[in-house]
């Protein structure tokens, strides 16, 4: 019954089986449901598209010499990503702190090369590519504090004071057991200890400008965002004030209204 209910909710949410989606999630917000049932439904529903989950390990892989094992390092971002990694056909990228996992025909090519990326959410990596594939970002039971894509957009527009000057060197153990090293400039902001906590102030603006819409997936309040629209709106904002997300409690209308957004 849960499987059918979730499938119907996905249809009501105007999500297509061919969509490319990145899902940030809180399973407990979905109600009394089994995680594997949820994954079964999502994998089947998006089988003709691309289904992505963050499998970040920044919570415990953070110091020089720490090792990221693409098979054994567990995500610190929830139960669905953890169990998703165990599914047949799922591929995981090789970024030591901000890996992503996916399933679908595009997954192998999409997730390749992350061991060469030197920031957490580079525009040249899997987060920047969300724009390229016109992905939808689905926030199930969570808000924009978990929307990692916004980090990538900030980096695209050279928002300063987001990345540490010094790099941290990690070890990476690949699927075949070989070990490589990767130097990454981690997130750092002197203005705010956790920049992502500032992102939720974008929610009413994104809603007003049709960058996102609200729905329910089972019991979870869910936000569905268009990656390209996020990029375009933030581009307009950053042209005027690059630090507004951390420096302004309330973003002034002048930064986002009366813009000629193509989708409005």
GROMACS .gro file of C-alpha atoms in nm:
model
  264
    1UNK     CA    1   0.000   0.000   0.000
    2UNK     CA    2   0.283   0.241   0.089
    3UNK     CA    3   0.450   0.175  -0.244
    4UNK     CA    4   0.135   0.265  -0.434
    5UNK     CA    5   0.068   0.571  -0.218
    6UNK     CA    6   0.417   0.706  -0.276
    7UNK     CA    7   0.396   0.638  -0.648
    8UNK     CA    8   0.067   0.826  -0.665
    9UNK     CA    9   0.220   1.115  -0.472
   10UNK     CA   10   0.507   1.133  -0.721
   11UNK     CA   11   0.257   1.154  -1.004
   12UNK     CA   12   0.054   1.421  -0.824
   13UNK     CA   13   0.377   1.615  -0.773
   14UNK     CA   14   0.415   1.631  -1.153
   15UNK     CA   15   0.738   1.436  -1.146
   16UNK     CA   16   0.810   1.232  -1.458
   17UNK     CA   17   0.979   0.889  -1.477
   18UNK     CA   18   1.233   1.045  -1.715
   19UNK     CA   19   1.328   1.324  -1.474
   20UNK     CA   20   1.680   1.364  -1.340
   21UNK     CA   21   1.645   1.419  -0.967
   22UNK     CA   22   1.865   1.474  -0.663
   23UNK     CA   23   1.691   1.382  -0.338
   24UNK     CA   24   1.773   1.522   0.006
   25UNK     CA   25   1.559   1.346   0.263
   26UNK     CA   26   1.443   1.277   0.615
   27UNK     CA   27   1.283   0.934   0.626
   28UNK     CA   28   1.113   0.993   0.962
   29UNK     CA   29   0.920   1.285   0.815
   30UNK     CA   30   0.759   1.047   0.566
   31UNK     CA   31   0.580   0.866   0.846
   32UNK     CA   32   0.590   0.507   0.966
   33UNK     CA   33   0.738   0.362   0.650
   34UNK     CA   34   1.010   0.116   0.561
   35UNK     CA   35   1.318   0.271   0.402
   36UNK     CA   36   1.358  -0.014   0.154
   37UNK     CA   37   0.998   0.024   0.040
   38UNK     CA   38   1.063   0.393  -0.026
   39UNK     CA   39   1.379   0.314  -0.222
   40UNK     CA   40   1.205   0.039  -0.420
   41UNK     CA   41   0.944   0.290  -0.531
   42UNK     CA   42   1.186   0.570  -0.614
   43UNK     CA   43   1.424   0.345  -0.808
   44UNK     CA   44   1.140   0.193  -1.009
   45UNK     CA   45   0.967   0.524  -1.071
   46UNK     CA   46   1.275   0.706  -1.202
   47UNK     CA   47   1.420   0.407  -1.388
   48UNK     CA   48   1.406   0.592  -1.720
   49UNK     CA   49   1.572   0.903  -1.576
   50UNK     CA   50   1.851   0.956  -1.325
   51UNK     CA   51   1.808   0.915  -0.950
   52UNK     CA   52   2.074   1.075  -0.730
   53UNK     CA   53   2.134   1.090  -0.354
   54UNK     CA   54   2.408   1.276  -0.163
   55UNK     CA   55   2.633   1.032   0.021
   56UNK     CA   56   2.844   1.290   0.205
   57UNK     CA   57   3.104   1.193   0.463
   58UNK     CA   58   3.221   1.540   0.572
   59UNK     CA   59   3.095   1.470   0.924
   60UNK     CA   60   3.387   1.239   1.000
   61UNK     CA   61   3.624   1.258   0.703
   62UNK     CA   62   3.767   1.604   0.759
   63UNK     CA   63   4.134   1.597   0.862
   64UNK     CA   64   4.460   1.555   0.674
   65UNK     CA   65   4.521   1.186   0.613
   66UNK     CA   66   4.159   1.073   0.666
   67UNK     CA   67   4.052   0.801   0.425
   68UNK     CA   68   3.739   0.782   0.213
   69UNK     CA   69   3.656   0.426   0.106
   70UNK     CA   70   3.405   0.437  -0.178
   71UNK     CA   71   3.257   0.103  -0.069
   72UNK     CA   72   3.278   0.115   0.310
   73UNK     CA   73   3.256   0.482   0.414
   74UNK     CA   74   2.903   0.539   0.537
   75UNK     CA   75   2.713   0.860   0.457
   76UNK     CA   76   2.639   1.099   0.742
   77UNK     CA   77   2.328   1.237   0.570
   78UNK     CA   78   2.055   0.988   0.653
   79UNK     CA   79   1.925   0.635   0.617
   80UNK     CA   80   1.800   0.651   0.257
   81UNK     CA   81   2.143   0.740   0.111
   82UNK     CA   82   2.304   0.472   0.329
   83UNK     CA   83   2.072   0.198   0.205
   84UNK     CA   84   2.074   0.332  -0.151
   85UNK     CA   85   2.447   0.257  -0.170
   86UNK     CA   86   2.373  -0.112  -0.109
   87UNK     CA   87   2.146  -0.142  -0.411
   88UNK     CA   88   2.260  -0.326  -0.721
   89UNK     CA   89   2.354  -0.090  -1.001
   90UNK     CA   90   2.414   0.212  -0.779
   91UNK     CA   91   2.736   0.402  -0.855
   92UNK     CA   92   2.915   0.632  -0.609
   93UNK     CA   93   3.145   0.919  -0.698
   94UNK     CA   94   3.496   0.944  -0.555
   95UNK     CA   95   3.477   1.282  -0.382
   96UNK     CA   96   3.619   1.226  -0.031
   97UNK     CA   97   3.377   1.453   0.159
   98UNK     CA   98   3.084   1.527  -0.077
   99UNK     CA   99   3.030   1.209  -0.274
  100UNK     CA  100   2.707   1.148  -0.462
  101UNK     CA  101   2.547   0.819  -0.567
  102UNK     CA  102   2.321   0.747  -0.858
  103UNK     CA  103   2.142   0.487  -1.062
  104UNK     CA  104   2.033   0.507  -1.422
  105UNK     CA  105   2.179   0.499  -1.770
  106UNK     CA  106   2.355   0.834  -1.718
  107UNK     CA  107   2.495   0.760  -1.373
  108UNK     CA  108   2.843   0.631  -1.461
  109UNK     CA  109   2.931   0.924  -1.684
  110UNK     CA  110   2.760   1.179  -1.461
  111UNK     CA  111   2.948   1.078  -1.146
  112UNK     CA  112   3.293   1.033  -1.302
  113UNK     CA  113   3.599   1.241  -1.217
  114UNK     CA  114   3.512   1.362  -0.867
  115UNK     CA  115   3.851   1.254  -0.731
  116UNK     CA  116   3.997   1.543  -0.934
  117UNK     CA  117   3.763   1.807  -0.785
  118UNK     CA  118   3.934   2.034  -0.530
  119UNK     CA  119   3.630   2.198  -0.360
  120UNK     CA  120   3.325   2.037  -0.197
  121UNK     CA  121   3.064   2.135  -0.458
  122UNK     CA  122   3.254   2.255  -0.762
  123UNK     CA  123   3.060   2.394  -1.061
  124UNK     CA  124   3.277   2.157  -1.266
  125UNK     CA  125   3.158   1.853  -1.069
  126UNK     CA  126   2.839   1.666  -0.992
  127UNK     CA  127   2.670   1.962  -0.826
  128UNK     CA  128   2.742   2.200  -1.111
  129UNK     CA  129   2.619   1.940  -1.360
  130UNK     CA  130   2.271   1.954  -1.207
  131UNK     CA  131   2.224   2.269  -1.416
  132UNK     CA  132   2.355   2.095  -1.728
  133UNK     CA  133   2.102   1.811  -1.706
  134UNK     CA  134   1.815   2.040  -1.596
  135UNK     CA  135   1.776   1.839  -1.275
  136UNK     CA  136   1.506   1.878  -1.016
  137UNK     CA  137   1.611   1.890  -0.652
  138UNK     CA  138   1.363   1.721  -0.419
  139UNK     CA  139   1.371   1.815  -0.050
  140UNK     CA  140   1.170   1.546   0.131
  141UNK     CA  141   1.100   1.653   0.488
  142UNK     CA  142   1.398   1.891   0.488
  143UNK     CA  143   1.451   2.250   0.380
  144UNK     CA  144   1.710   2.453   0.191
  145UNK     CA  145   1.962   2.417   0.471
  146UNK     CA  146   2.017   2.074   0.312
  147UNK     CA  147   2.017   2.206  -0.045
  148UNK     CA  148   2.385   2.153  -0.125
  149UNK     CA  149   2.340   2.278  -0.481
  150UNK     CA  150   2.332   2.636  -0.352
  151UNK     CA  151   2.696   2.599  -0.242
  152UNK     CA  152   2.783   2.517  -0.602
  153UNK     CA  153   2.594   2.817  -0.739
  154UNK     CA  154   2.776   3.047  -0.497
  155UNK     CA  155   3.104   2.908  -0.620
  156UNK     CA  156   2.994   2.956  -0.983
  157UNK     CA  157   2.968   3.329  -0.920
  158UNK     CA  158   3.288   3.355  -0.717
  159UNK     CA  159   3.117   3.445  -0.393
  160UNK     CA  160   3.417   3.502  -0.169
  161UNK     CA  161   3.466   3.376   0.184
  162UNK     CA  162   3.317   3.033   0.119
  163UNK     CA  163   3.621   2.811   0.064
  164UNK     CA  164   3.926   2.759   0.287
  165UNK     CA  165   4.254   2.893   0.156
  166UNK     CA  166   4.448   2.588   0.269
  167UNK     CA  167   4.368   2.246   0.130
  168UNK     CA  168   4.318   1.924   0.324
  169UNK     CA  169   4.467   1.607   0.179
  170UNK     CA  170   4.257   1.291   0.191
  171UNK     CA  171   4.316   0.932   0.090
  172UNK     CA  172   4.064   0.768  -0.142
  173UNK     CA  173   4.023   0.392  -0.174
  174UNK     CA  174   3.863   0.308  -0.507
  175UNK     CA  175   3.633   0.016  -0.579
  176UNK     CA  176   3.924  -0.197  -0.702
  177UNK     CA  177   4.118  -0.130  -0.382
  178UNK     CA  178   4.373   0.109  -0.527
  179UNK     CA  179   4.451   0.418  -0.322
  180UNK     CA  180   4.489   0.774  -0.447
  181UNK     CA  181   4.522   1.113  -0.279
  182UNK     CA  182   4.301   1.417  -0.317
  183UNK     CA  183   4.354   1.773  -0.191
  184UNK     CA  184   4.030   1.960  -0.119
  185UNK     CA  185   3.967   2.316  -0.006
  186UNK     CA  186   3.684   2.262   0.242
  187UNK     CA  187   3.393   2.496   0.309
  188UNK     CA  188   3.486   2.785   0.537
  189UNK     CA  189   3.323   3.122   0.602
  190UNK     CA  190   3.447   3.375   0.857
  191UNK     CA  191   3.106   3.549   0.852
  192UNK     CA  192   2.899   3.247   0.953
  193UNK     CA  193   2.997   2.907   1.096
  194UNK     CA  194   2.743   2.720   0.881
  195UNK     CA  195   2.657   2.912   0.564
  196UNK     CA  196   2.388   2.664   0.461
  197UNK     CA  197   2.179   2.776   0.761
  198UNK     CA  198   2.130   3.104   0.570
  199UNK     CA  199   1.978   2.934   0.266
  200UNK     CA  200   1.628   2.881   0.407
  201UNK     CA  201   1.560   3.255   0.378
  202UNK     CA  202   1.539   3.192   0.003
  203UNK     CA  203   1.232   2.971   0.042
  204UNK     CA  204   0.958   3.238   0.016
  205UNK     CA  205   1.143   3.406  -0.272
  206UNK     CA  206   1.182   3.081  -0.463
  207UNK     CA  207   0.814   3.007  -0.407
  208UNK     CA  208   0.706   3.349  -0.529
  209UNK     CA  209   0.924   3.327  -0.840
  210UNK     CA  210   0.817   2.968  -0.923
  211UNK     CA  211   1.167   2.838  -0.866
  212UNK     CA  212   1.008   2.573  -0.644
  213UNK     CA  213   0.672   2.431  -0.551
  214UNK     CA  214   0.537   2.250  -0.247
  215UNK     CA  215   0.383   1.906  -0.228
  216UNK     CA  216   0.356   1.600  -0.004
  217UNK     CA  217   0.536   1.270  -0.042
  218UNK     CA  218   0.355   1.045   0.202
  219UNK     CA  219   0.353   1.243   0.530
  220UNK     CA  220   0.655   1.458   0.443
  221UNK     CA  221   0.628   1.824   0.347
  222UNK     CA  222   0.828   1.833   0.027
  223UNK     CA  223   0.982   2.107  -0.185
  224UNK     CA  224   1.063   2.047  -0.550
  225UNK     CA  225   1.313   2.289  -0.703
  226UNK     CA  226   1.428   2.356  -1.057
  227UNK     CA  227   1.808   2.368  -1.063
  228UNK     CA  228   1.830   2.608  -1.356
  229UNK     CA  229   1.584   2.851  -1.201
  230UNK     CA  230   1.777   2.851  -0.872
  231UNK     CA  231   2.087   2.939  -1.071
  232UNK     CA  232   1.918   3.222  -1.264
  233UNK     CA  233   1.762   3.387  -0.958
  234UNK     CA  234   2.083   3.369  -0.756
  235UNK     CA  235   2.273   3.506  -1.055
  236UNK     CA  236   2.056   3.819  -1.042
  237UNK     CA  237   2.103   3.850  -0.667
  238UNK     CA  238   2.479   3.806  -0.676
  239UNK     CA  239   2.516   4.069  -0.947
  240UNK     CA  240   2.400   4.320  -0.688
  241UNK     CA  241   2.525   4.184  -0.357
  242UNK     CA  242   2.731   3.868  -0.341
  243UNK     CA  243   2.721   3.835   0.037
  244UNK     CA  244   2.350   3.892   0.083
  245UNK     CA  245   2.277   3.535   0.193
  246UNK     CA  246   2.494   3.577   0.502
  247UNK     CA  247   2.482   3.952   0.557
  248UNK     CA  248   2.109   4.026   0.523
  249UNK     CA  249   1.842   3.871   0.745
  250UNK     CA  250   1.571   3.974   0.503
  251UNK     CA  251   1.657   3.983   0.134
  252UNK     CA  252   1.528   4.305  -0.018
  253UNK     CA  253   1.277   4.285  -0.301
  254UNK     CA  254   1.504   4.493  -0.523
  255UNK     CA  255   1.738   4.196  -0.549
  256UNK     CA  256   1.487   3.963  -0.709
  257UNK     CA  257   1.170   4.141  -0.824
  258UNK     CA  258   1.102   4.293  -1.166
  259UNK     CA  259   1.344   4.055  -1.332
  260UNK     CA  260   1.271   3.912  -1.673
  261UNK     CA  261   1.279   3.546  -1.576
  262UNK     CA  262   1.196   3.339  -1.884
  263UNK     CA  263   0.963   3.096  -1.705
  264UNK     CA  264   0.731   3.363  -1.558
   0.00000   0.00000   0.00000
